[in-house]
Coordinates of C-alpha atoms in Angstrom, one line a residue:
X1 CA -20.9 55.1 -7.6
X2 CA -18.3 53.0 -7.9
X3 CA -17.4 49.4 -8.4
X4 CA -16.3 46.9 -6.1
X5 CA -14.1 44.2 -7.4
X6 CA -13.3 40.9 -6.1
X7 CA -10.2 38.5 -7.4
X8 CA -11.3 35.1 -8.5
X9 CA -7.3 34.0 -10.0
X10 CA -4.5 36.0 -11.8
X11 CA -5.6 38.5 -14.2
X12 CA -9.4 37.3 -13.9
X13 CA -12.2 39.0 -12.5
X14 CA -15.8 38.9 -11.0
X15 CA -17.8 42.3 -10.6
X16 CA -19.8 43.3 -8.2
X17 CA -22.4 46.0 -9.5
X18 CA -22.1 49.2 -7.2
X19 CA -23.2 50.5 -10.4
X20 CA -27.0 49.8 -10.1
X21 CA -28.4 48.9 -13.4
X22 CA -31.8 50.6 -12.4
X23 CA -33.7 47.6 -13.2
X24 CA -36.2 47.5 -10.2
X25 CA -37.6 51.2 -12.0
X26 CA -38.3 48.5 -15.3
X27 CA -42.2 49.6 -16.3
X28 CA -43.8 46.0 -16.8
X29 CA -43.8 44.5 -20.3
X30 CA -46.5 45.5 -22.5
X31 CA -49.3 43.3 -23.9
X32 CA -48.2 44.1 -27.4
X33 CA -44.3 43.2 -26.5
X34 CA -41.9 41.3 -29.1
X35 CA -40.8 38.3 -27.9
X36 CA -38.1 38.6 -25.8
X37 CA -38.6 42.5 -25.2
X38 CA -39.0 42.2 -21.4
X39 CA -35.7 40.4 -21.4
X40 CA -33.8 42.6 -23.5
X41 CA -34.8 46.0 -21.5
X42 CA -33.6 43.9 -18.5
X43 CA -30.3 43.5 -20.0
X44 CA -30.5 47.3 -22.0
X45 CA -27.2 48.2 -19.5
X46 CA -25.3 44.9 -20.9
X47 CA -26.7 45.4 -24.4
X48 CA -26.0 49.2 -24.6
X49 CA -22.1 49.1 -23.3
X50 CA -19.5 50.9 -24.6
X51 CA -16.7 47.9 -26.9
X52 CA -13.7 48.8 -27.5
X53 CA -12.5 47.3 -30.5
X54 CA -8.5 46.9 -31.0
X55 CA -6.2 45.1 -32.6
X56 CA -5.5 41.7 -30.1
X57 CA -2.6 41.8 -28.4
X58 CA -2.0 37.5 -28.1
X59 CA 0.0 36.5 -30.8
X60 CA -2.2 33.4 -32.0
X61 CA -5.1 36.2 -32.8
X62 CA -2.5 38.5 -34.9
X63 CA -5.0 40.1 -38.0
X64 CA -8.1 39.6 -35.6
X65 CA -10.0 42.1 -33.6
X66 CA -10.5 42.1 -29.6
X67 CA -12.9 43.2 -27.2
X68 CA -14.2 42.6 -23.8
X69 CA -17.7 42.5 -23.0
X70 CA -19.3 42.2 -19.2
X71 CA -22.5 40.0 -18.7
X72 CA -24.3 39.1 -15.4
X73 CA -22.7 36.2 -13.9
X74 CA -26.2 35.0 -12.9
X75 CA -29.3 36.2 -15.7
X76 CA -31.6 35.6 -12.9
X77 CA -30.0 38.8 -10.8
X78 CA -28.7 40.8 -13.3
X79 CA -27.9 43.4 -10.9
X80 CA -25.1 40.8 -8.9
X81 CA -21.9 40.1 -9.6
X82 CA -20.9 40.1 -13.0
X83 CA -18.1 38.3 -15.6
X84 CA -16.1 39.5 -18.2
X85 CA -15.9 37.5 -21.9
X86 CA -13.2 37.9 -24.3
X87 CA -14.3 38.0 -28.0
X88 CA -12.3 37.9 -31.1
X89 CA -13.6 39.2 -34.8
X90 CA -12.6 38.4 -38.5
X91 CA -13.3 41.3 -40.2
X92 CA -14.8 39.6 -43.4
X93 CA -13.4 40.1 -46.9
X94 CA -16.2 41.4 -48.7
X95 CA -18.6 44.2 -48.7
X96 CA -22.1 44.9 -50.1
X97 CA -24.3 42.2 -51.3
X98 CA -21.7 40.1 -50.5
X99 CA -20.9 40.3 -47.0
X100 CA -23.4 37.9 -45.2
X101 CA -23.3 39.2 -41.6
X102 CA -22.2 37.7 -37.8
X103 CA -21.0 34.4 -38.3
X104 CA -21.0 33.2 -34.4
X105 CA -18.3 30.1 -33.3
X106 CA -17.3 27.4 -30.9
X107 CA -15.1 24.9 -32.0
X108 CA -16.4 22.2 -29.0
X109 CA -14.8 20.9 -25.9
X110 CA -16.8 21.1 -23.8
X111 CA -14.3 23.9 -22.1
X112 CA -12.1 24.7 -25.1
X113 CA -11.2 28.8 -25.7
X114 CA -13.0 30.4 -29.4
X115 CA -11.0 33.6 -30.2
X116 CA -8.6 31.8 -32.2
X117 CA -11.6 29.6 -34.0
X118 CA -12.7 32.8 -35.5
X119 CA -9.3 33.6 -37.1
X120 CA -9.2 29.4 -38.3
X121 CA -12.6 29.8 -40.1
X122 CA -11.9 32.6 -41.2
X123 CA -9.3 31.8 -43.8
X124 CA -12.4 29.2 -45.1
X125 CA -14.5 29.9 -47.7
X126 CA -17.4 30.4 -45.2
X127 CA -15.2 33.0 -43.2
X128 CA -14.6 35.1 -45.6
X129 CA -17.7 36.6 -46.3
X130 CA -18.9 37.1 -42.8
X131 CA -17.5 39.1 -39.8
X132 CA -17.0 35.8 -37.6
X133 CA -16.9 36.0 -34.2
X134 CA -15.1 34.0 -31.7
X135 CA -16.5 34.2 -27.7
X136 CA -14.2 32.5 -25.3
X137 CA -16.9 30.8 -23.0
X138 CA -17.5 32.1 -19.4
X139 CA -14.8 30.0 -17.4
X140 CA -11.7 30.3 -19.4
X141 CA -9.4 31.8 -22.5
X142 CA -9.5 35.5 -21.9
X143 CA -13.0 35.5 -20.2
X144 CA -13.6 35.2 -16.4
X145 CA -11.6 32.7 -15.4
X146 CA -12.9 28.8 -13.1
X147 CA -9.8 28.4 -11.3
X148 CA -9.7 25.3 -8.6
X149 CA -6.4 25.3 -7.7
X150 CA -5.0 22.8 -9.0
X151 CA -5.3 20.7 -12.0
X152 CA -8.0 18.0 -13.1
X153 CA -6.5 14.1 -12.4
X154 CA -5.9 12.5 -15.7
X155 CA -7.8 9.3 -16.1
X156 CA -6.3 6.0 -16.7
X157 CA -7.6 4.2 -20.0
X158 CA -7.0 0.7 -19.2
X159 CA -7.0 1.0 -15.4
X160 CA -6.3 -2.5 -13.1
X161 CA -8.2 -2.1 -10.1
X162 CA -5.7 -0.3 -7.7
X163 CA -5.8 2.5 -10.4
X164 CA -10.0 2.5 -10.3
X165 CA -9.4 3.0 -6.1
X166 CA -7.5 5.7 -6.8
X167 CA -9.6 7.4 -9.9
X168 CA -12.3 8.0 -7.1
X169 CA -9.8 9.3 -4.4
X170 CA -8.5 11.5 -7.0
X171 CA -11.7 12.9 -8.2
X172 CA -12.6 13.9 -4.8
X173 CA -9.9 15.7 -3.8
X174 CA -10.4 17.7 -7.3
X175 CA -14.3 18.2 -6.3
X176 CA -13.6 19.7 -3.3
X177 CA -10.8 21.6 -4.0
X178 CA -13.0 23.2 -6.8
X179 CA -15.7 23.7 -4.1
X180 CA -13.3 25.3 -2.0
X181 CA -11.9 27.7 -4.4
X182 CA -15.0 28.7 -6.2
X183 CA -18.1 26.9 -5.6
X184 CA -20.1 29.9 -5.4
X185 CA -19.2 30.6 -8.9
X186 CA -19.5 26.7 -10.7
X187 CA -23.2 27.0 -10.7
X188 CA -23.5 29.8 -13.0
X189 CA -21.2 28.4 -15.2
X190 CA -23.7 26.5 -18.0
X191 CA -24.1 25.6 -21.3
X192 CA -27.0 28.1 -20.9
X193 CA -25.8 31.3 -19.7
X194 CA -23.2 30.6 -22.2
X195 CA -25.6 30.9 -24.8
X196 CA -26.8 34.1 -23.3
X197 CA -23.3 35.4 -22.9
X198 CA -23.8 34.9 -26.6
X199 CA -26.7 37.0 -27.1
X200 CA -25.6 39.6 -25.2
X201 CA -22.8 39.8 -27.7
X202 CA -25.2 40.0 -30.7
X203 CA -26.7 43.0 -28.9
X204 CA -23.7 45.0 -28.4
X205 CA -22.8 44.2 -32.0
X206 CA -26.0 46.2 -33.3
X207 CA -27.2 42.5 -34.9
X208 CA -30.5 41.7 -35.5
X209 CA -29.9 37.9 -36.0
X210 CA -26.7 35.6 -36.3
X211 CA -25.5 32.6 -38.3
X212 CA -23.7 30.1 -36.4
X213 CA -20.9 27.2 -37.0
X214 CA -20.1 25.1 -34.1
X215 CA -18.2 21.7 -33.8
X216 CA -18.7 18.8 -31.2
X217 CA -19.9 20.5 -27.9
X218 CA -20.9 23.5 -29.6
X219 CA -23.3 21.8 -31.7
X220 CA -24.9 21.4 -28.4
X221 CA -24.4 25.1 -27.5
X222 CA -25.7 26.3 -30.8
X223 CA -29.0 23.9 -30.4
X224 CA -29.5 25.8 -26.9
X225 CA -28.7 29.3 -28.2
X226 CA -31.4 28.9 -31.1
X227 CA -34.4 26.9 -28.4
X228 CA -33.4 30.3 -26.0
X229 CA -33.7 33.0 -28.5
X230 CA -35.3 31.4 -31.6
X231 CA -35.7 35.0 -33.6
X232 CA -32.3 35.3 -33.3
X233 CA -31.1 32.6 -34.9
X234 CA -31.5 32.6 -39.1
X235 CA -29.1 29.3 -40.1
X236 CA -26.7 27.0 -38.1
X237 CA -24.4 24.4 -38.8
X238 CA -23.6 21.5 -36.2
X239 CA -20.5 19.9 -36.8
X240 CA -20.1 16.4 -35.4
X241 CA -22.9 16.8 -33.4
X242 CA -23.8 15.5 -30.0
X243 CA -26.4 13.5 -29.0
X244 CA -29.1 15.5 -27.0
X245 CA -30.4 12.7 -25.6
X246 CA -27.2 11.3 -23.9
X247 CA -26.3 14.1 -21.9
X248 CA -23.4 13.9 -21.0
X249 CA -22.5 10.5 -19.2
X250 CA -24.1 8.4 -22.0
X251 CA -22.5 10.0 -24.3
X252 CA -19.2 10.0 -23.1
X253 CA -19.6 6.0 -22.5
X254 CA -20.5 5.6 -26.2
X255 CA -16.9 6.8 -27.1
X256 CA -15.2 3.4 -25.8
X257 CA -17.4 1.2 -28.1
X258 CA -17.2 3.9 -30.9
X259 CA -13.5 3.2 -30.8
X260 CA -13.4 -0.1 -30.9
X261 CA -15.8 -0.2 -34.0
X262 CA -13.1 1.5 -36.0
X263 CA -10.4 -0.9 -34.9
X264 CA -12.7 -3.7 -36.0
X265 CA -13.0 -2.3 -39.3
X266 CA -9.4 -1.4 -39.2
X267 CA -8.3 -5.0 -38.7
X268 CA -10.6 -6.7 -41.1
X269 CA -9.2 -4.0 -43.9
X270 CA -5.6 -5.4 -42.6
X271 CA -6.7 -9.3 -42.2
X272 CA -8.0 -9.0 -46.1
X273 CA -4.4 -8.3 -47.1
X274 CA -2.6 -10.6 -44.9
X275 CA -0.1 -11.3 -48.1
X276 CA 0.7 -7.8 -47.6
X277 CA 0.7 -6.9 -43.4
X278 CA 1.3 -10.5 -42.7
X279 CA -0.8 -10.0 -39.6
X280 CA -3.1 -12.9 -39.6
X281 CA -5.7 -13.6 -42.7
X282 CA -8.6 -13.0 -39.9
X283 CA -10.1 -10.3 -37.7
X284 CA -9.4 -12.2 -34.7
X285 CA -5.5 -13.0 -35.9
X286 CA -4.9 -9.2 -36.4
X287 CA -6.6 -8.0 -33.3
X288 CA -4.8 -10.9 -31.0
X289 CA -1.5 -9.7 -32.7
X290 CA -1.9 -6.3 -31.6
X291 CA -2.9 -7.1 -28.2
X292 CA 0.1 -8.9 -27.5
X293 CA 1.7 -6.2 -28.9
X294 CA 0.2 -3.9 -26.3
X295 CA 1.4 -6.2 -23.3
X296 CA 5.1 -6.9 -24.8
X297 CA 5.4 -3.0 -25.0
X298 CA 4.2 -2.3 -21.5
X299 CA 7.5 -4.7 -20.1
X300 CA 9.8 -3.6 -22.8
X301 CA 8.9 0.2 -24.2
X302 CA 10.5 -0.1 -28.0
X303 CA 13.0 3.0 -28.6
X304 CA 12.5 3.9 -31.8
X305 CA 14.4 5.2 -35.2
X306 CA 12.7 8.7 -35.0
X307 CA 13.8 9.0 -31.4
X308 CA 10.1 8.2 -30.2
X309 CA 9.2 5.7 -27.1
X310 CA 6.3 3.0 -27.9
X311 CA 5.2 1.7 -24.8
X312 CA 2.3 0.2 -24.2
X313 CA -0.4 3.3 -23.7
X314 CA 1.3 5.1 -26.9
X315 CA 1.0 1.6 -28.6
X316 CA -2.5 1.6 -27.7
X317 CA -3.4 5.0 -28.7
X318 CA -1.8 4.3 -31.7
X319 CA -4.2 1.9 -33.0
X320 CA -7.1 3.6 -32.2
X321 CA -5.9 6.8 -33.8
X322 CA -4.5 5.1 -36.8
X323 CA -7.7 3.1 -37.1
X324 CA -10.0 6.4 -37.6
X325 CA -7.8 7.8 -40.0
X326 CA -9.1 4.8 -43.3
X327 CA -7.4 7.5 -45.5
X328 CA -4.1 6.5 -44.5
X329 CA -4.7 2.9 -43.3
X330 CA -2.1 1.4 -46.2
X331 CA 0.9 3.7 -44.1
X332 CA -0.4 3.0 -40.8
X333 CA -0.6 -0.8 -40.9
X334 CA 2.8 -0.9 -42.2
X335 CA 4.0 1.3 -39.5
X336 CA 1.9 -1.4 -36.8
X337 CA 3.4 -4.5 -38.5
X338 CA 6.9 -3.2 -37.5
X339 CA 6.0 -2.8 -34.3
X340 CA 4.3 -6.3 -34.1
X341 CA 7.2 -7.9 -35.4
X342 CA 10.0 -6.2 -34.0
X343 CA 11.3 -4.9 -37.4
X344 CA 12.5 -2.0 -38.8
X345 CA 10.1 1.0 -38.7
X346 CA 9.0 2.8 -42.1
X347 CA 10.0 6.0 -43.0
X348 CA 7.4 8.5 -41.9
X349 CA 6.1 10.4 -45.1
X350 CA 7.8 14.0 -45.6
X351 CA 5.7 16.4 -44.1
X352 CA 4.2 19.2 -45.3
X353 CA 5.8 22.5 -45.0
X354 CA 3.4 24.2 -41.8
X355 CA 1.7 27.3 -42.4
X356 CA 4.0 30.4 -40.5
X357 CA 2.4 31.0 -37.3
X358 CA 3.8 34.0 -35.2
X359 CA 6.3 33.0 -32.4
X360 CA 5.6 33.9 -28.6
X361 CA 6.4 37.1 -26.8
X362 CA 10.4 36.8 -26.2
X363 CA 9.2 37.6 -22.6
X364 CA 8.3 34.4 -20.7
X365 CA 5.8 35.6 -18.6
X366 CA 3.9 37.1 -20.9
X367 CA 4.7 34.0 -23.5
X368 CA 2.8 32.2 -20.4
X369 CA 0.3 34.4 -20.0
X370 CA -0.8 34.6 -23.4
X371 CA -0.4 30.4 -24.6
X372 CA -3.1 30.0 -20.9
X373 CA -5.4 32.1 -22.5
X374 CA -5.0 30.4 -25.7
X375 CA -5.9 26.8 -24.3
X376 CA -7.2 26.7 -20.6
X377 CA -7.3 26.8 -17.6
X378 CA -9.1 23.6 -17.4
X379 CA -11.8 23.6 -15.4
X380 CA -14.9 24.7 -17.2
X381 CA -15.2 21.2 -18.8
X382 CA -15.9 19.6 -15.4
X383 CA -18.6 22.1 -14.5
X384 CA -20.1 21.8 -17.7
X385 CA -20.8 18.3 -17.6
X386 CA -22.1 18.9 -14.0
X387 CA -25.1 20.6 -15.7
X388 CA -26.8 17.1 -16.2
X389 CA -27.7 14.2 -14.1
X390 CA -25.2 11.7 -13.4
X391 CA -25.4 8.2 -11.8
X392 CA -24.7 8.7 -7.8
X393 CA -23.7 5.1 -7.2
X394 CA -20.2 4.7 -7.2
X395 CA -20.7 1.2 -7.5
X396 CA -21.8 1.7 -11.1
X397 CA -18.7 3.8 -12.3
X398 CA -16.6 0.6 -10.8
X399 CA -18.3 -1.4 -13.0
X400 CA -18.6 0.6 -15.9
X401 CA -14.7 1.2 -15.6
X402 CA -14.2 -2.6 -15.3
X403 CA -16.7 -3.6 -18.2
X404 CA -15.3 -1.4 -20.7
X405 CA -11.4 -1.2 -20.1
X406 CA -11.5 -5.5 -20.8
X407 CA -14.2 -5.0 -23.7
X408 CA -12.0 -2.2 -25.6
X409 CA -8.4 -2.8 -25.3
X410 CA -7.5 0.7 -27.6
X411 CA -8.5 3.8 -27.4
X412 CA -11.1 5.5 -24.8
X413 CA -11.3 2.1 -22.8
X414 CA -12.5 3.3 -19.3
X415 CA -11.6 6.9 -19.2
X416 CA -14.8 8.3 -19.6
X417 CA -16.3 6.1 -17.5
X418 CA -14.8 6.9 -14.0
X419 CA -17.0 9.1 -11.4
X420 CA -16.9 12.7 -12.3
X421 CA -16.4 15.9 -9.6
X422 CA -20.3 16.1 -9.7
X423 CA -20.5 12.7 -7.7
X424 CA -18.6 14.7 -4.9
X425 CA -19.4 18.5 -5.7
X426 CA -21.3 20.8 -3.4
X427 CA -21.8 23.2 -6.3
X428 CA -24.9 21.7 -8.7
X429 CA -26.1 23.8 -11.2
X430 CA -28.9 26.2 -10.7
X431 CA -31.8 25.2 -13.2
X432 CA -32.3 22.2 -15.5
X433 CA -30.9 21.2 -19.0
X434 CA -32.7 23.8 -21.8
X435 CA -35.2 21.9 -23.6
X436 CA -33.7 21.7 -27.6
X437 CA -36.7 22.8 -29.6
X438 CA -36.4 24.4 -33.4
X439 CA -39.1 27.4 -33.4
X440 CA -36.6 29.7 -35.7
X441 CA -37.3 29.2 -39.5
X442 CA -34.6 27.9 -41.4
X443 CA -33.7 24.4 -40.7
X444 CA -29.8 23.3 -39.1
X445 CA -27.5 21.6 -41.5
X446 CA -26.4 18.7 -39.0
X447 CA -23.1 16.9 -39.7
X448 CA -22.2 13.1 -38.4
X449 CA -19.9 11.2 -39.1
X450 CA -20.7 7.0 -39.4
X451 CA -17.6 5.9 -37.4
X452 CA -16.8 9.5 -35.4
X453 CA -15.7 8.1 -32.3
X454 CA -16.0 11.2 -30.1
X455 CA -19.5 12.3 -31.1
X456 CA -21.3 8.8 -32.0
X457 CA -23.4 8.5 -34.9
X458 CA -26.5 7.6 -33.8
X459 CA -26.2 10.9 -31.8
X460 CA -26.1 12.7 -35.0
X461 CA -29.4 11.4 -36.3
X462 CA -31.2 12.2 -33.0
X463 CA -30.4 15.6 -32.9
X464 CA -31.5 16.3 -36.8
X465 CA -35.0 14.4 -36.1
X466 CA -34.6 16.7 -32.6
X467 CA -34.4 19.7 -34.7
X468 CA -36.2 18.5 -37.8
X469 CA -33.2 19.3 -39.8
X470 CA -31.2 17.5 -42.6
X471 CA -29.0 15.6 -41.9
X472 CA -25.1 14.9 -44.0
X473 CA -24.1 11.4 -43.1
X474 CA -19.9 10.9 -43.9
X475 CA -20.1 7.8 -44.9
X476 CA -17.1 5.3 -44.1
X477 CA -15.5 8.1 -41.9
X478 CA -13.9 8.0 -38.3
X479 CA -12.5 11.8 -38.5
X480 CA -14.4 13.9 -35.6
X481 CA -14.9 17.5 -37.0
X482 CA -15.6 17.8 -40.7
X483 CA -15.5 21.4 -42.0
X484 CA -11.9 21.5 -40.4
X485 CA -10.0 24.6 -41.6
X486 CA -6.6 22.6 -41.8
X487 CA -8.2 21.0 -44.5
X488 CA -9.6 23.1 -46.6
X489 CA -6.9 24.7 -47.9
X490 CA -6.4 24.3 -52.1
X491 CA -9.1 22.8 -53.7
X492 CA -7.4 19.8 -54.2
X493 CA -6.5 19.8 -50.9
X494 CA -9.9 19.4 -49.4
X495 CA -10.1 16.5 -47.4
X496 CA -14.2 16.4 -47.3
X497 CA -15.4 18.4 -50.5
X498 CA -18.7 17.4 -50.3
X499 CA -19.1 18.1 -46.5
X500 CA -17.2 21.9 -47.5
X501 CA -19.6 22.2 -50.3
X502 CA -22.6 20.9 -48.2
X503 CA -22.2 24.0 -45.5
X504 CA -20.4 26.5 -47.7
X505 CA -23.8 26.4 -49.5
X506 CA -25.7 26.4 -47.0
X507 CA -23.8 29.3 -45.6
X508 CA -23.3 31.2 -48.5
X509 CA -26.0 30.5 -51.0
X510 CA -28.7 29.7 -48.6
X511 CA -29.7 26.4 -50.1
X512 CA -30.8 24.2 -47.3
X513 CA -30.1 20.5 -48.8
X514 CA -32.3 17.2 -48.2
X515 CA -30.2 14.4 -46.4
X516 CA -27.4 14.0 -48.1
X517 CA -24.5 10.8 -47.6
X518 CA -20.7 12.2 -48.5
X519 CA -18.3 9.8 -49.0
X520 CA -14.9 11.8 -49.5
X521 CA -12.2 9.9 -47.9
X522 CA -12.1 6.3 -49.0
X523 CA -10.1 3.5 -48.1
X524 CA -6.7 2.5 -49.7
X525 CA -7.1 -0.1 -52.5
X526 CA -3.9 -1.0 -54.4
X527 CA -1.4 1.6 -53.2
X528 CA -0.6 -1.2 -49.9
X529 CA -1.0 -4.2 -52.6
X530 CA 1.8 -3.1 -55.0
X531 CA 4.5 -4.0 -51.9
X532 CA 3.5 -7.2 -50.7
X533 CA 5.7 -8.8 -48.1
X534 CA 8.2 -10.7 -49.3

């Protein structure tokens, strides 16, 4: 028999199995079953399929492997309608005792494409002695594609209250358009059946058990792949982890106040060289002169020597940015006092020369084709979040919006905290949030960063006692993402040697370490002094 196939958008499909699976012949499990046996001879005709294994054809991906691999859309009829994930490899560089197996990806989001993470880590250390896999999540990249239609409103940071009218009129509109398009689909598409997207992939790799390195997000995913299939799972690394008790609305609130800690610290680095910046000799000075900054640029945008517009949200960013960044704070507060005062911008510092990448297709439809596969569509973010509870009174995103746009005037402000699709969605998810336990043996390495403004800190700490895992505390540090391939380059290079040499290893050498504190980029000391204003 055949199959019957039904378009969900361009170039992406959903499956519906004329093929039966023979499932309903299943004998029942046996008394003296493995764990997880029932499941896997459930899944045997996903587990047993044919891969073919080329070179990829996207030009981001060039030296990588490709494949497509078909799961059941929903695990709980795997006999339905099925998806399609695109999965990258990096063939490791070593053989024999050497090579350490699967090394399994996600580089966070939530909703952001793997293939090319696989390639990125594996130029590391790490990558290079394991065949690492990159899966492009159910939803998007060159998997099965969530496609509403039209694109996700883009949320106002420092909204007055016209804007906060309009977040909510916005967001509805975007709910039901995704309801219209696909809502039969959103429900399925979870943080959990993304995780057993991911085992299905083990499976038709011939693996046993997998290692795992995710970022952000996917330190959440990883924590639900290893509570789902525990013997599975030998070691995994969670980058910048999430907090798995903040799921997700509290911890997307966090960020606004985790931003704002940053420019604090930022300003009273400035306000202690105030012979230098000029700025004001206190916290308060510094931060009042930066404000006012903000509100002179939003009448009258500055045009400026490189050919770049401040206004007042680029100003604003700015900061913020600047003010994670205490590597570089010397440069950046000279760059701000400019701006402040109206004077002549520094020089930016000469770049470094950028790694070749390989250009597009010459062809720009298929340049198109292949850069949307590389980073969207966008939707899967929105459906992921859906997966938890969220507050249903839109009163409370009013006055969430209100409370922390005045409270933190740069970065985040109030663009987490406006109303999500789920407030107006039809489509809810289809079981609850997976319980995070640790039942497989080897402890996680958890990663947090004390001043990481997109995953807090305090999130950090609660999923290591959640997984009864150490913990490596970055001491000092705003930077989100800390085994970051574009800096681990030359050894001298390195921006976070003992984070790299935490999880490399880890990794590598299988040494699990005790909680460790890493403090690897410090703050400038006397490079700013030596030019004091005149």
């Amino acid at each position: 028999m055949g199959t019957a196939t039904r378009w969900t958008s361009a170039g992406a499909t959903v499956v519906t199995a004329g093929l039966a699976l023979s499932l309903s012949g299943a004998p029942p499990a046996a008394s003296t079953d493995e764990p997880g046996a029932a499941e896997d001879r459930a899944l045997a005709a996903f587990h047993d399929q044919d891969v073919d294994w080329h070179a990829c054809e996207d030009f981001y991906l060039v030296g990588l492997d490709c494949a497509t691999v078909e799961v059941p859309l929903d695990y709980g009829d795997p006999e339905g309608e099925r998806v399609h994930l695109g999965v990258s490899r990096s063939p490791a560089e070593v053989e024999g005792e050497e090579h350490q197996g699967v090394l399994f990806t996600n580089p966070g989001g939530p909703g952001v494409p793997a293939r090319k993470f696989a390639g990125d880590i594996g130029s590391t250390p790490v990558g290079r002695a394991f065949d690492v896999i990159g899966m492009d999540p159910r939803g998007l990249g060159a998997s099965t594609w969530l496609d509403c239609g039209q694109d996700p409103p883009s949320l106002a940071r420092h909204p007055d209250d016209e804007e906060i009218e309009r977040i909510f009129d916005q967001q509805r509109e975007y709910a039901e358009a995704c309801d219209e398009a696909q809502g039969d689909l959103r429900p399925n598409f979870t943080t959990a059946n993304t995780a057993r997207d991911m085992d299905v992939v083990r499976a038709v790799l011939g693996e046993e058990r997998i290692d795992y390195l995710g970022a952000s997000y996917g330190t959440y995913l990883g924590a639900v792949y290893g509570s789902l299939f525990p013997e599975r799972l030998d070691r995994a690394v969670l980058d910048s982890a999430v907090d798995p008790d903040g799921l997700w609305h509290e911890n997307l609130l966090s960020q606004a106040a985790a931003d704002t800690a940053n420019v604090d610290r930022f300003t009273d680095w400035i306000a202690e060289r105030d012979e230098v910046f000029g700025l004001g000799d206190t916290h308060e000075q510094v931060l009042t002169a930066l404000v006012r900054t903000a509100e002179r640029l939003r009448e009258e945008p500055r045009e400026g020597e490189d050919g770049m517009t401040y206004d007042e949200s680029y100003f604003r960013n700015l900061v913020s940015a600047s003010a994670k960044d205490q590597g570089t704070w010397d440069a950046s507060a000279l760059l701000l006092k400019g701006l402040v005062e109206g004077t002549p911008l520094p020089e930016a510092p000469e770049a470094p020369e950028p790694p070749e990448t390989p250009e597009p297709p010459e062809d720009p439809e298929e340049a198109e084709e292949q850069l949307e596969r590389m980073t969207g569509p966008p939707h899967l973010a929105e459906a992921l979040l859906c997966e938890a509870e969220w507050p249903t009174d839109p009163d409370q995103y009013r006055s969430d919006m209100r409370e922390l746009r005045d409270a933190h005037p740069f970065g985040t402000g109030a663009g987490t905290a406006g109303p999500g699709v789920c407030l107006y969605s039809e489509s809810q998810p289809t079981e609850p949030l997976v319980e995070l336990t640790r039942e497989w043996e080897t402890p996680a390495l958890v990663i947090a960063g004390e001043f990481d403004a997109s995953t807090h800190y305090a999130g950090g700490v609660a999923m290591a006692q959640r997984l009864d895992s150490p913990l490596v505390t970055v001491v000092d540090d705003g930077a989100h993402i800390y085994y970051n391939p574009q800096f681990l380059g030359d050894e001298e290079d390195v921006r976070h040697p003992c984070v790299a040499d935490a999880v490399e290893s880890y990794l590598l050498d299988g040494r699990v370490p005790e909680d460790t504190a890493c403090h690897d980029r410090p703050r400038p000391t006397a490079a700013a002094d030596e030019n004091p204003t005149p």
